[in-house]
PDB file of C-alpha atoms and ligand atoms in Angstrom:
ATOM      1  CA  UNK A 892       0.000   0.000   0.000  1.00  0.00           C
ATOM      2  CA  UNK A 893       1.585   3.385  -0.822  1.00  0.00           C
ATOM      3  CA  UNK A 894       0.676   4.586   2.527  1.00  0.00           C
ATOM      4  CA  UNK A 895       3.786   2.752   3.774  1.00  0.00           C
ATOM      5  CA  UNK A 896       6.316   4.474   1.958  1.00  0.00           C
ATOM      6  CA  UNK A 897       5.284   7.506   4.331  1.00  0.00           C
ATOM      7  CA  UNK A 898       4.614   5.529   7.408  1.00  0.00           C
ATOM      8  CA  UNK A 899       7.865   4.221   7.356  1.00  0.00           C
ATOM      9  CA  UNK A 900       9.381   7.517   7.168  1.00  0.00           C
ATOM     10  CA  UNK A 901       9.397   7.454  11.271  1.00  0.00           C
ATOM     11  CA  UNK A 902       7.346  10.295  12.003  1.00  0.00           C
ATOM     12  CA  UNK A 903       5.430   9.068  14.798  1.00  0.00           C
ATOM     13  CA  UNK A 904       4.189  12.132  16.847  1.00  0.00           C
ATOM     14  CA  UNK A 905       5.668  12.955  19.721  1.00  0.00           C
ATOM     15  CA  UNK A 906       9.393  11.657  18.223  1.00  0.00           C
ATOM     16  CA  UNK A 907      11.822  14.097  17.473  1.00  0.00           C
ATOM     17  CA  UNK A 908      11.403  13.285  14.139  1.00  0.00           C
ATOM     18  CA  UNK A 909      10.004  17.074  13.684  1.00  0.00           C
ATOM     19  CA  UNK A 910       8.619  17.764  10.183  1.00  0.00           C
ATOM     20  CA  UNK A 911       9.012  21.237  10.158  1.00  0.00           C
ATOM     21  CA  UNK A 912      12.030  23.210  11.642  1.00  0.00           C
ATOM     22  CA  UNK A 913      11.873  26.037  14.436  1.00  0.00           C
ATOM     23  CA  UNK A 914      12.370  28.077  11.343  1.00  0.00           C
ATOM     24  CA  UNK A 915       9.332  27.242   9.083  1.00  0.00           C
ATOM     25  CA  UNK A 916       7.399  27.260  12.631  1.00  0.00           C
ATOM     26  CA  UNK A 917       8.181  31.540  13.071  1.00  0.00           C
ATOM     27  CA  UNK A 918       7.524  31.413   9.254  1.00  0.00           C
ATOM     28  CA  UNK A 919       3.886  29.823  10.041  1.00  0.00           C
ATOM     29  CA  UNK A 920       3.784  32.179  13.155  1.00  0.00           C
ATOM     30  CA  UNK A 921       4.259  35.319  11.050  1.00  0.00           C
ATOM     31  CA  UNK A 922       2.430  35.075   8.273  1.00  0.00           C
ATOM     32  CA  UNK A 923      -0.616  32.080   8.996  1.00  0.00           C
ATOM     33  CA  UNK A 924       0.334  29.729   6.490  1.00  0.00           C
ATOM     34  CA  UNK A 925       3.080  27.595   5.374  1.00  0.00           C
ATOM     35  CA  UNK A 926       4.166  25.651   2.622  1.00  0.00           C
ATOM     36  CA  UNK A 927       5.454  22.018   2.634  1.00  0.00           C
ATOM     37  CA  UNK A 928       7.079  20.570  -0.695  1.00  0.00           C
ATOM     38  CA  UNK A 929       7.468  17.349  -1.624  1.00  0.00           C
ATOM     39  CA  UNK A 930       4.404  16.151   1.576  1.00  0.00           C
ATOM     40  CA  UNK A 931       3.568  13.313  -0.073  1.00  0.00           C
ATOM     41  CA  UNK A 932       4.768  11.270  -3.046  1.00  0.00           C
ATOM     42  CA  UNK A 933       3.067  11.314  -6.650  1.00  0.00           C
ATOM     43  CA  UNK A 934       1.935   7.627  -5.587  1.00  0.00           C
ATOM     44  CA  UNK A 935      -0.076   8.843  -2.885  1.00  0.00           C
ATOM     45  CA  UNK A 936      -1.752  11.778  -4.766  1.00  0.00           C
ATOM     46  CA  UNK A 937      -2.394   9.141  -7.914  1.00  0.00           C
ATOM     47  CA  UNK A 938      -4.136   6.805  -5.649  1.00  0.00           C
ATOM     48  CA  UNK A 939      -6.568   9.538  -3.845  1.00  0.00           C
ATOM     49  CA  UNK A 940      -7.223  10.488  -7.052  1.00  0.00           C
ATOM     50  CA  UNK A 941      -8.231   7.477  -8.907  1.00  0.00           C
ATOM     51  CA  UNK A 942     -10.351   6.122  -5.853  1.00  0.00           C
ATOM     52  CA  UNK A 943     -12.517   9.326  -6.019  1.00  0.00           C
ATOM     53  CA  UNK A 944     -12.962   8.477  -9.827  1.00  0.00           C
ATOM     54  CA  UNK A 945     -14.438   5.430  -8.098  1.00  0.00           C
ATOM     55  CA  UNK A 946     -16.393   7.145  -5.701  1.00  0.00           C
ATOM     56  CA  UNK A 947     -17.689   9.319  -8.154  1.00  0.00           C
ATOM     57  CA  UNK A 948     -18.700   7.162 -10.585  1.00  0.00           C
ATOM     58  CA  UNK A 949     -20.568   5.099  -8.045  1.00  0.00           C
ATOM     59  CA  UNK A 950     -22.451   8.097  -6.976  1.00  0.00           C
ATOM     60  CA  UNK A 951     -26.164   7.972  -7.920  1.00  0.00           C
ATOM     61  CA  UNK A 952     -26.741  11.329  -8.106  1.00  0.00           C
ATOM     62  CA  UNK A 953     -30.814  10.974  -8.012  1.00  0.00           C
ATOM     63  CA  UNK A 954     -32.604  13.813  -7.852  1.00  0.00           C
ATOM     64  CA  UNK A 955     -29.218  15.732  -6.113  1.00  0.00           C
ATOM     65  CA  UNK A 956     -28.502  18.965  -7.073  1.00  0.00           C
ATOM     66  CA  UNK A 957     -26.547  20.867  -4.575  1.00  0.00           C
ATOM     67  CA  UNK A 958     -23.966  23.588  -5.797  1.00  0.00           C
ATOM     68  CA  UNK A 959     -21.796  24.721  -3.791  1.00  0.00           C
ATOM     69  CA  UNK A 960     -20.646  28.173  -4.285  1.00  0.00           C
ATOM     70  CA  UNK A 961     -18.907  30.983  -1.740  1.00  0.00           C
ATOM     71  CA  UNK A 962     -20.064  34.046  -3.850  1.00  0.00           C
ATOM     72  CA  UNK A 963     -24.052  32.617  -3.803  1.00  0.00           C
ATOM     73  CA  UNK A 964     -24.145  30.157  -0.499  1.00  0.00           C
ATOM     74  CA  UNK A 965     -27.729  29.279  -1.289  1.00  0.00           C
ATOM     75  CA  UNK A 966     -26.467  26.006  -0.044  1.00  0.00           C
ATOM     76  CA  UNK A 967     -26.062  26.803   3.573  1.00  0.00           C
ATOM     77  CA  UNK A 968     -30.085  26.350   4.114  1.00  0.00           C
ATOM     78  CA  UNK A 969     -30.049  22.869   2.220  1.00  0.00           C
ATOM     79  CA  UNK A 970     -30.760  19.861   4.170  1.00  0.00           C
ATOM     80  CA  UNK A 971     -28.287  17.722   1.757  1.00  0.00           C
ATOM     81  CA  UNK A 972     -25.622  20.330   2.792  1.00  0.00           C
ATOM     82  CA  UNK A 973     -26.523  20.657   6.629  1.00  0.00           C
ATOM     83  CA  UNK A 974     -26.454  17.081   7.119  1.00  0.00           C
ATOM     84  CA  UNK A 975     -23.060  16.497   5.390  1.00  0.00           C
ATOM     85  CA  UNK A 976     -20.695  16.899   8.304  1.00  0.00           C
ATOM     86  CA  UNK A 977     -20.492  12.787   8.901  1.00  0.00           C
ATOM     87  CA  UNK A 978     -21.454  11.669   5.320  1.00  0.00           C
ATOM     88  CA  UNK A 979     -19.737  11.814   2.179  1.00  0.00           C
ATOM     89  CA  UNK A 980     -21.948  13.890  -0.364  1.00  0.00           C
ATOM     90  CA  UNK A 981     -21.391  15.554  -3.583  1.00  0.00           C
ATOM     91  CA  UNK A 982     -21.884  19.173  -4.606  1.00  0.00           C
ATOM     92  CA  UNK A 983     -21.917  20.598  -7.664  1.00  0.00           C
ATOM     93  CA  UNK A 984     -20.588  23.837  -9.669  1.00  0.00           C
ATOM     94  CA  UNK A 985     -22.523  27.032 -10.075  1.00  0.00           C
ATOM     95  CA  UNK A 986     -24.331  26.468 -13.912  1.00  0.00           C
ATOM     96  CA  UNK A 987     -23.435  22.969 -13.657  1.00  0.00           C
ATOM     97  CA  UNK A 988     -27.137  22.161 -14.633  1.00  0.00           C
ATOM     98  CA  UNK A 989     -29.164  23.523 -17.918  1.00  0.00           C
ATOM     99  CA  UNK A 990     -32.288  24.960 -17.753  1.00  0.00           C
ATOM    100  CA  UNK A 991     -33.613  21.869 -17.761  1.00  0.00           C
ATOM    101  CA  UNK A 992     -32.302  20.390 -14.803  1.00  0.00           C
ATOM    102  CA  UNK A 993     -29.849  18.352 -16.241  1.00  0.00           C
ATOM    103  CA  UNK A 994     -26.414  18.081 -16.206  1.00  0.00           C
ATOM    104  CA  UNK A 995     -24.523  20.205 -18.859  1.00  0.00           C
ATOM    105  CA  UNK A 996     -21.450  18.264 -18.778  1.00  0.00           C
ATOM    106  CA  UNK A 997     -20.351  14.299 -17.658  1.00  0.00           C
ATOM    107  CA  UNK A 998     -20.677  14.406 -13.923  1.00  0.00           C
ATOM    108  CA  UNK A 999     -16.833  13.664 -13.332  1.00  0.00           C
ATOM    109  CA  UNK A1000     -16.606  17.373 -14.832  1.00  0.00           C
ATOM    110  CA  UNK A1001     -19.040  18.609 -12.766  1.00  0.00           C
ATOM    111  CA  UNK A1002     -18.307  18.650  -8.994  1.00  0.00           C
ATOM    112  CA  UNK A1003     -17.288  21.136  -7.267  1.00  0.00           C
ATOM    113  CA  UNK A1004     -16.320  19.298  -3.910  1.00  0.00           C
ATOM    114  CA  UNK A1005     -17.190  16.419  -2.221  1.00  0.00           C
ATOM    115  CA  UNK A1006     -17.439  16.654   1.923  1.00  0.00           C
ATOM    116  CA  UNK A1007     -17.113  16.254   4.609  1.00  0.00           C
ATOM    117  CA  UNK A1008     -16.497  13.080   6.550  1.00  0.00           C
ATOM    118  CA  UNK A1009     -14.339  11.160   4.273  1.00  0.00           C
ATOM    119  CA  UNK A1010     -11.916  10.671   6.554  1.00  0.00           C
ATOM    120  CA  UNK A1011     -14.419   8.696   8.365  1.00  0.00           C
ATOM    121  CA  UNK A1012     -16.099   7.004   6.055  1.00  0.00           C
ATOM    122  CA  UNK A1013     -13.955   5.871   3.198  1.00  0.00           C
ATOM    123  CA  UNK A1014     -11.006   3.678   3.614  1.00  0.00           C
ATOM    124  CA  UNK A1015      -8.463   5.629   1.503  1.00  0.00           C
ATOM    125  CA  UNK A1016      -9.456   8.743   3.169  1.00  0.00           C
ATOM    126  CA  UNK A1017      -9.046   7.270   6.130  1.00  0.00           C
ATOM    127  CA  UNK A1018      -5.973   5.636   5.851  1.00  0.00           C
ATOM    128  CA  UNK A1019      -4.567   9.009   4.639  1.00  0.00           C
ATOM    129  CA  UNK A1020      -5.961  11.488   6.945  1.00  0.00           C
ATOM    130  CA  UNK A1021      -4.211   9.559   9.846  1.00  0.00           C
ATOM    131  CA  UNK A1022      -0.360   8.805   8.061  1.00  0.00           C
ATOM    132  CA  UNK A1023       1.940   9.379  10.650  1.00  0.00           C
ATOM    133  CA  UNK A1024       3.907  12.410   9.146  1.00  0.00           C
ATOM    134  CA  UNK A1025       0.233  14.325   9.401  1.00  0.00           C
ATOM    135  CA  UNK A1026       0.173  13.459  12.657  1.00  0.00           C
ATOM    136  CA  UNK A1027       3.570  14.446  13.557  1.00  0.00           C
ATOM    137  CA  UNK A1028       2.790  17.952  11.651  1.00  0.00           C
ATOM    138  CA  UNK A1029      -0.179  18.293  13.845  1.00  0.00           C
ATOM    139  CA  UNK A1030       2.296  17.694  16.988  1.00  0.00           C
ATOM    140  CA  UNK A1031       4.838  20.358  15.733  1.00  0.00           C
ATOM    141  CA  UNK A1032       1.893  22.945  15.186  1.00  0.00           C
ATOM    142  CA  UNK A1033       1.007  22.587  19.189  1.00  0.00           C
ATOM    143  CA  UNK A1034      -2.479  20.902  17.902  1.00  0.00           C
ATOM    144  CA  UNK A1035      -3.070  18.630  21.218  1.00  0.00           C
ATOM    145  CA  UNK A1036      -4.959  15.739  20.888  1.00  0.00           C
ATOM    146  CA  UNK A1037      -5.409  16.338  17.130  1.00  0.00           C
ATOM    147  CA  UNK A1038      -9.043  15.573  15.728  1.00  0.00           C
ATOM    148  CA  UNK A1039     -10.250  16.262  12.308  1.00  0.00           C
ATOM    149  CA  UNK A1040     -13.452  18.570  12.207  1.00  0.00           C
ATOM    150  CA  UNK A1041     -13.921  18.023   8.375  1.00  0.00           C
ATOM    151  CA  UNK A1042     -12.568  16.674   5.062  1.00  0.00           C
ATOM    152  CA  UNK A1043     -12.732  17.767   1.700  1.00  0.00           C
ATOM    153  CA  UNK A1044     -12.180  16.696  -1.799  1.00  0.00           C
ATOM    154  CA  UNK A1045     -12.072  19.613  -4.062  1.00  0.00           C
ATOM    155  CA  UNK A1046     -11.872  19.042  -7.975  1.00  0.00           C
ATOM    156  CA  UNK A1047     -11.393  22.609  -9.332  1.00  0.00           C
ATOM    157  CA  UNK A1048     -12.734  21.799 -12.850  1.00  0.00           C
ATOM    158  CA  UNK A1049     -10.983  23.116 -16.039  1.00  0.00           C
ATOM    159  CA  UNK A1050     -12.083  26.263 -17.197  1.00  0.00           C
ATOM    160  CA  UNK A1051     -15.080  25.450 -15.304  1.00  0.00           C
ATOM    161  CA  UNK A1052     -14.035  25.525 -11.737  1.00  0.00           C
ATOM    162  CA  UNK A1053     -15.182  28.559 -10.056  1.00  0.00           C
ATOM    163  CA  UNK A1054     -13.259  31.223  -7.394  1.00  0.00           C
ATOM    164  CA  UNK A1055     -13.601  30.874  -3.907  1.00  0.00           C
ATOM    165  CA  UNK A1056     -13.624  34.467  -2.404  1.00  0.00           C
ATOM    166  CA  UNK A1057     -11.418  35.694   0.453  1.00  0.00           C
ATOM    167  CA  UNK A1058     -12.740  34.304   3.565  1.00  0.00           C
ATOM    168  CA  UNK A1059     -11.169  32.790   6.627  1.00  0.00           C
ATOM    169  CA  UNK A1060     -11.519  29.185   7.686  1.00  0.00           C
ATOM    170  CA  UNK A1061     -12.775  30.120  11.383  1.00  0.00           C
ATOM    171  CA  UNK A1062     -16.134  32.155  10.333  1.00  0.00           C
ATOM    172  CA  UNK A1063     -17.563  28.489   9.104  1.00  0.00           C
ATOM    173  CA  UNK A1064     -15.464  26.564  11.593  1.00  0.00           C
ATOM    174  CA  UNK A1065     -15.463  28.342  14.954  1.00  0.00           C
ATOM    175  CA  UNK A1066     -13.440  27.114  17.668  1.00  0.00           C
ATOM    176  CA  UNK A1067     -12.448  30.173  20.417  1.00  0.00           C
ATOM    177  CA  UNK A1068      -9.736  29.163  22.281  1.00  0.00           C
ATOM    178  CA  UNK A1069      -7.187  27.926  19.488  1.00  0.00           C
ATOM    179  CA  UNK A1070      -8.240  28.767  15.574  1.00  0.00           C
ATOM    180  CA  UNK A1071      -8.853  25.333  13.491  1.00  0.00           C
ATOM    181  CA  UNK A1072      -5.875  24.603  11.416  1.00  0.00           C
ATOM    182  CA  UNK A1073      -6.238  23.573   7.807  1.00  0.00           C
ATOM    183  CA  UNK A1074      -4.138  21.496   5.880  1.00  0.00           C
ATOM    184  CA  UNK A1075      -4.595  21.900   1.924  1.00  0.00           C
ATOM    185  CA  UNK A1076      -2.674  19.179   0.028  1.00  0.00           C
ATOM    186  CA  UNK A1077      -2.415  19.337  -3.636  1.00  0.00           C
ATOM    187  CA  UNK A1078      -3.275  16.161  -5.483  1.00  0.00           C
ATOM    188  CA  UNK A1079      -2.181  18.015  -8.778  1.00  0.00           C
ATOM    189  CA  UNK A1080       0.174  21.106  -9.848  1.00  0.00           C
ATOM    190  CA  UNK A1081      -1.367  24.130  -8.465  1.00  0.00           C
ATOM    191  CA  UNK A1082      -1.304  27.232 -10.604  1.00  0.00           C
ATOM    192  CA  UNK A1083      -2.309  30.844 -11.240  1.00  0.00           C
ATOM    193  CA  UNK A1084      -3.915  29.271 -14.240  1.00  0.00           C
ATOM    194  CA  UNK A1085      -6.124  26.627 -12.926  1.00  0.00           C
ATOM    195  CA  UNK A1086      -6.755  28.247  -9.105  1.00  0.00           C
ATOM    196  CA  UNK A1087      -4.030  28.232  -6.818  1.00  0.00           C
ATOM    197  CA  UNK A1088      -4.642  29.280  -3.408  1.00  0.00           C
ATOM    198  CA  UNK A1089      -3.855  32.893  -2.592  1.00  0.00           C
ATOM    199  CA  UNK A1090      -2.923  34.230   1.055  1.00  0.00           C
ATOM    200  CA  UNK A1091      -2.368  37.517   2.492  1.00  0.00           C
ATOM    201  CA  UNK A1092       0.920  37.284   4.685  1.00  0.00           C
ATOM    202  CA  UNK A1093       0.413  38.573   8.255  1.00  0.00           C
ATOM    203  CA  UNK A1094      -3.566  38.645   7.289  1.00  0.00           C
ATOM    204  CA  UNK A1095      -4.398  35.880  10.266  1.00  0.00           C
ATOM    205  CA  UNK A1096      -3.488  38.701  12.757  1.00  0.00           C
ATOM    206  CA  UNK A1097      -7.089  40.189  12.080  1.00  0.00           C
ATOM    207  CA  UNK A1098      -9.726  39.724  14.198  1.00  0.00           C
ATOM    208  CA  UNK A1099     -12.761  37.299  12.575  1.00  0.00           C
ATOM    209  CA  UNK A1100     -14.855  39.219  10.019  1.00  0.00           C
ATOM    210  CA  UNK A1101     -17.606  37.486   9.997  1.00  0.00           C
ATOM    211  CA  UNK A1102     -19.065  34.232  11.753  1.00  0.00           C
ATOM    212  CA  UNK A1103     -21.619  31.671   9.931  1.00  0.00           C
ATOM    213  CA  UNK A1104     -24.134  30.712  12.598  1.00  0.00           C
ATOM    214  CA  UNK A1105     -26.612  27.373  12.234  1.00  0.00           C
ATOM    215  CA  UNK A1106     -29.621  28.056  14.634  1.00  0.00           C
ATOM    216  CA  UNK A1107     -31.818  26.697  16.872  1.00  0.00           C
ATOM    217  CA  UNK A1108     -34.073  26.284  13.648  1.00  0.00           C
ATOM    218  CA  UNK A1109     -31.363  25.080  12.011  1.00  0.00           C
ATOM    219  CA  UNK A1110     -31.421  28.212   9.468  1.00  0.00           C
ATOM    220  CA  UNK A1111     -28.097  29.362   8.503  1.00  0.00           C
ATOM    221  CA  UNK A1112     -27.049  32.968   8.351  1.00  0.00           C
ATOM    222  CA  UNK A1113     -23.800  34.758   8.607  1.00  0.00           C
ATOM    223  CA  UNK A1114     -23.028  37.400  11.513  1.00  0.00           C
ATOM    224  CA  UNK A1115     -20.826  40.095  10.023  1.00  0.00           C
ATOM    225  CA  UNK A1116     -18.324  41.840  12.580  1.00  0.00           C
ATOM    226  CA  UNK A1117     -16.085  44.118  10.068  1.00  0.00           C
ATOM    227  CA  UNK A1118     -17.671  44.684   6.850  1.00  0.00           C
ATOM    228  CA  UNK A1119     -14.406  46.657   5.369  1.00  0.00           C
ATOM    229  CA  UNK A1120     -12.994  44.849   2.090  1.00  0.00           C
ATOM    230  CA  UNK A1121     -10.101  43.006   2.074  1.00  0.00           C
ATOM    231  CA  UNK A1122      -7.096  44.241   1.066  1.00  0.00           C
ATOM    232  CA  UNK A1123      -6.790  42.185  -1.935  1.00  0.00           C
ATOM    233  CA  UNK A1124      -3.834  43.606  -3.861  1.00  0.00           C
ATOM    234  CA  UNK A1125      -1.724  42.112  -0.691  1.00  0.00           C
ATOM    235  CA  UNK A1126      -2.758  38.785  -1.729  1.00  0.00           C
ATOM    236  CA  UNK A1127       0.500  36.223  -2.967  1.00  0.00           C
ATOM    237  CA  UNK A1128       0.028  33.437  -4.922  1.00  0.00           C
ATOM    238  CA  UNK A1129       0.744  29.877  -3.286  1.00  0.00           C
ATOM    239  CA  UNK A1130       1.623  28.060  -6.364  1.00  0.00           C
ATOM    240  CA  UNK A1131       3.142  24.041  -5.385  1.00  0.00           C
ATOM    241  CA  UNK A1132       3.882  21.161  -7.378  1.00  0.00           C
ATOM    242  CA  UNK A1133       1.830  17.991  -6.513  1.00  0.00           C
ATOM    243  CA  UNK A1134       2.513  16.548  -3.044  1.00  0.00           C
ATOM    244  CA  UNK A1135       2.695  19.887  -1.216  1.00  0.00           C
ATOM    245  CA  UNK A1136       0.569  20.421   1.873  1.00  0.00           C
ATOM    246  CA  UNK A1137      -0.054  24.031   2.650  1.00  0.00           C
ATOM    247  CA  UNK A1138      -0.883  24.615   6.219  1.00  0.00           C
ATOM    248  CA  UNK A1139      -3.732  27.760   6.841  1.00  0.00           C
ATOM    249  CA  UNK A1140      -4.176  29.175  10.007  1.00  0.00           C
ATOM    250  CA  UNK A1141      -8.288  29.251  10.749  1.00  0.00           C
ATOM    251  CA  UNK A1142      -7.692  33.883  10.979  1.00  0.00           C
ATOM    252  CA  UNK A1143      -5.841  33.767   7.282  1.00  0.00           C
ATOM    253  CA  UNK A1144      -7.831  34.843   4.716  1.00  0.00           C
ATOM    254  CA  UNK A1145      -6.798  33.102   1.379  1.00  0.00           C
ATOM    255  CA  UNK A1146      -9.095  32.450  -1.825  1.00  0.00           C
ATOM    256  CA  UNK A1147      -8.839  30.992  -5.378  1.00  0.00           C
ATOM    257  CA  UNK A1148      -9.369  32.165  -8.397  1.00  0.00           C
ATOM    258  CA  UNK A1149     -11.281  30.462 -11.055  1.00  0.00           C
ATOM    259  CA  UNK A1150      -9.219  27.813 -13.226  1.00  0.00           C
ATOM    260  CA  UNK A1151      -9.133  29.484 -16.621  1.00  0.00           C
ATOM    261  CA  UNK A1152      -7.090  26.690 -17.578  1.00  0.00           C
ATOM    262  CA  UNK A1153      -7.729  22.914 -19.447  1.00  0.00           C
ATOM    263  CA  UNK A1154      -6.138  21.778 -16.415  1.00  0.00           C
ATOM    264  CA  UNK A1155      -7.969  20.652 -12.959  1.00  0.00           C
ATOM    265  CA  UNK A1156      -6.632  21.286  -9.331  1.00  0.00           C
ATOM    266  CA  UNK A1157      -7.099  18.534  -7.315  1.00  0.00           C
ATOM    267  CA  UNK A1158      -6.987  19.300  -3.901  1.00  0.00           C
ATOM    268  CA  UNK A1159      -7.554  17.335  -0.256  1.00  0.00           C
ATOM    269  CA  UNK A1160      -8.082  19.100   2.819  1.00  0.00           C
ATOM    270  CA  UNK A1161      -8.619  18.571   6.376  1.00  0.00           C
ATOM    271  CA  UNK A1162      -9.707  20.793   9.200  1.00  0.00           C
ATOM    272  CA  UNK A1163      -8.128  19.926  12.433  1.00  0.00           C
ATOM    273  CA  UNK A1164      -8.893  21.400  16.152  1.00  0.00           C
ATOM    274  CA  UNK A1165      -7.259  20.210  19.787  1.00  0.00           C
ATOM    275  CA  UNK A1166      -9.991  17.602  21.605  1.00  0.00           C
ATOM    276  CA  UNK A1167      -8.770  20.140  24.577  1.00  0.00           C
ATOM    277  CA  UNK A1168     -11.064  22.995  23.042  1.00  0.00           C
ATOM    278  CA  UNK A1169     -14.694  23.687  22.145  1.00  0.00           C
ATOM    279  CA  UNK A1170     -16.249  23.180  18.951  1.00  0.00           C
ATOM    280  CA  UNK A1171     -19.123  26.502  18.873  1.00  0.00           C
ATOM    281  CA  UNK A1172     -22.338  24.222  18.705  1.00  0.00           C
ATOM    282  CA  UNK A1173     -23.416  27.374  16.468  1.00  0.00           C
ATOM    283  CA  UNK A1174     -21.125  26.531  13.477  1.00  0.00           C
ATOM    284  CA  UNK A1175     -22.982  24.699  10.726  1.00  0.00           C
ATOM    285  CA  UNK A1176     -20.991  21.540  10.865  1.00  0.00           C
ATOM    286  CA  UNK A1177     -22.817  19.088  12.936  1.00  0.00           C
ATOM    287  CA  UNK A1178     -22.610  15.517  13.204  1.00  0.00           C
ATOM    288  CA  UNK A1179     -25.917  14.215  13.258  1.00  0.00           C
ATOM    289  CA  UNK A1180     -25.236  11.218  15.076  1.00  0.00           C
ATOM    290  CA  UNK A1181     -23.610  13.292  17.915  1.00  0.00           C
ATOM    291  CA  UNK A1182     -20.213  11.364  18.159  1.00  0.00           C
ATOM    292  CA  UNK A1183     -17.219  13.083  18.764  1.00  0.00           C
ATOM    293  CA  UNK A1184     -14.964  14.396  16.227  1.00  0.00           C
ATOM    294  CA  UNK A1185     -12.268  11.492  15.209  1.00  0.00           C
ATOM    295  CA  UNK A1186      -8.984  11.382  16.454  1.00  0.00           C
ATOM    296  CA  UNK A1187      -6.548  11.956  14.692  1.00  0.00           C
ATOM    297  CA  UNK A1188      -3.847   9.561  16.175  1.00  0.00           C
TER     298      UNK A1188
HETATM  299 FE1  FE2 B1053     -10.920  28.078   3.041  1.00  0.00          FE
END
């Protein structure tokens, strides 16, 4: 199994096998994110991506028709959506269906993202989401008792795959006494062309903008604390080959841009929190079957 090739690597957590150096840590300290080359090998990423080929084509997709998109979240207040947080579920691209209500392109081409308990639920995912080395990186971020919130499988479709505005992590993941820490590994070569993250450095050090709140009702709405824009034109690209894991601070804005490109971005990401802190029982994400969040160990 290529999951070995990592495993072997010694990175248990709490070694001192450290996967980044004191270095990268004030790097990841000053600006909220960091970027790891060469995570994972091209074995790993060809394997994630060829079992959600399978997972995809096995998907009956019924009468589902859920886009997913950050600049129109009509999602938020759809049952299929609010119930996703310990199921594996597919969502589509904006103008993904015709006005008929059919698909305008194969379904593979299609998806925007598919979330969010993969980890959980499918054994690649899971196999992966716990590797030592992530682990390890977990331990060297001061992430106690490491548990993953949510998972993600993000396809970034050519020239179809649509941009994610500026946001940060922590208005749909609230947790108050440490940020949730995502980890963003690219499956393929991401680029300014097909919708590479972008980060502003230092940009973690503002307070939350704006929180996204499920209710009592279970309606969805978003509290805004600081309406003023972001300042976009501070914005860097985080172009990485394959195999790179960027770590995001839950305060860092970032975005993508839309893939203008006949290339896709596959992406996998996790959301991680301590077990030591408090997951907001207002943020969206709740397991239905009220379990804990899985460790991570
Ligand atoms: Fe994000």
């Amino acid at each position: 199994m290529q999951y070995e090739i990592i495993n072997q690597n010694k990175t248990a957590p709490g070694t001192k096998n450290k996967i980044i150096t004191s270095m990268q840590r004030d790097y990841y300290a000053r600006d909220g994110f960091l970027v790891l080359k060469d995570f994972i090998p091209a074995e790993v990423c060809n394997h994630l991506i060829k079992r959600m080929k399978e997972l995809v084509n096995t998907f009956d997709m019924g009468e589902i028709q859920t886009i997913f998109s950050s600049k129109n979240p009509a999602h938020a207040n759809q049952q299929y959506f609010l119930d996703s947080g310990d199921k594996i579920r597919f969502f589509f691209e904006e103008g993904a269906f015709n006005e008929a209500g059919k698909l305008a392109a194969p379904k593979d081409l299609s998806l925007n993202k598919v979330g969010h308990a993969l980890h959980d639920l499918d054994p690649a995912f899971y196999c992966f989401s716990r590797l030592n080395k992530i682990a390890a990186l977990c331990h060297d971020l001061e992430i106690a008792d490491p548990q993953i919130v949510q998972s993600m499988y993000i396809f970034k479709q050519p020239h179809f795959g649509g941009e994610v505005t500026c946001h940060q992590d922590s208005t749909y993941l609230y947790v108050k006494e440490q940020p949730v820490t995502g980890l963003w590994i690219a499956l393929e070569d991401a680029t300014m062309q097909n919708g590479c993250l972008w980060a502003i450095p230092g940009g973690h050090k503002t307070p939350l903008k704006s929180r996204m709140i499920r209710d009592r009702n279970n309606r969805v709405c978003t509290q805004i604390y600081d309406d003023t824009p972001w300042p976009l034109e501070k914005m860097i690209p985080l172009e990485v080959p394959r195999g790179s894991l960027i770590v995001l601070n839950g305060l860092s804005p970032h975005m993508s841009k839309e893939n203008v490109s006949d290339k896709s971005r596959h992406a996998y990401t996790l959301h991680v929190m301590s077990a030591k802190h408090e997951f907001a029982k207002e943020n969206w994400l709740q397991r239905s079957d009220d379990k804990n969040f899985s460790s991570l160990l």
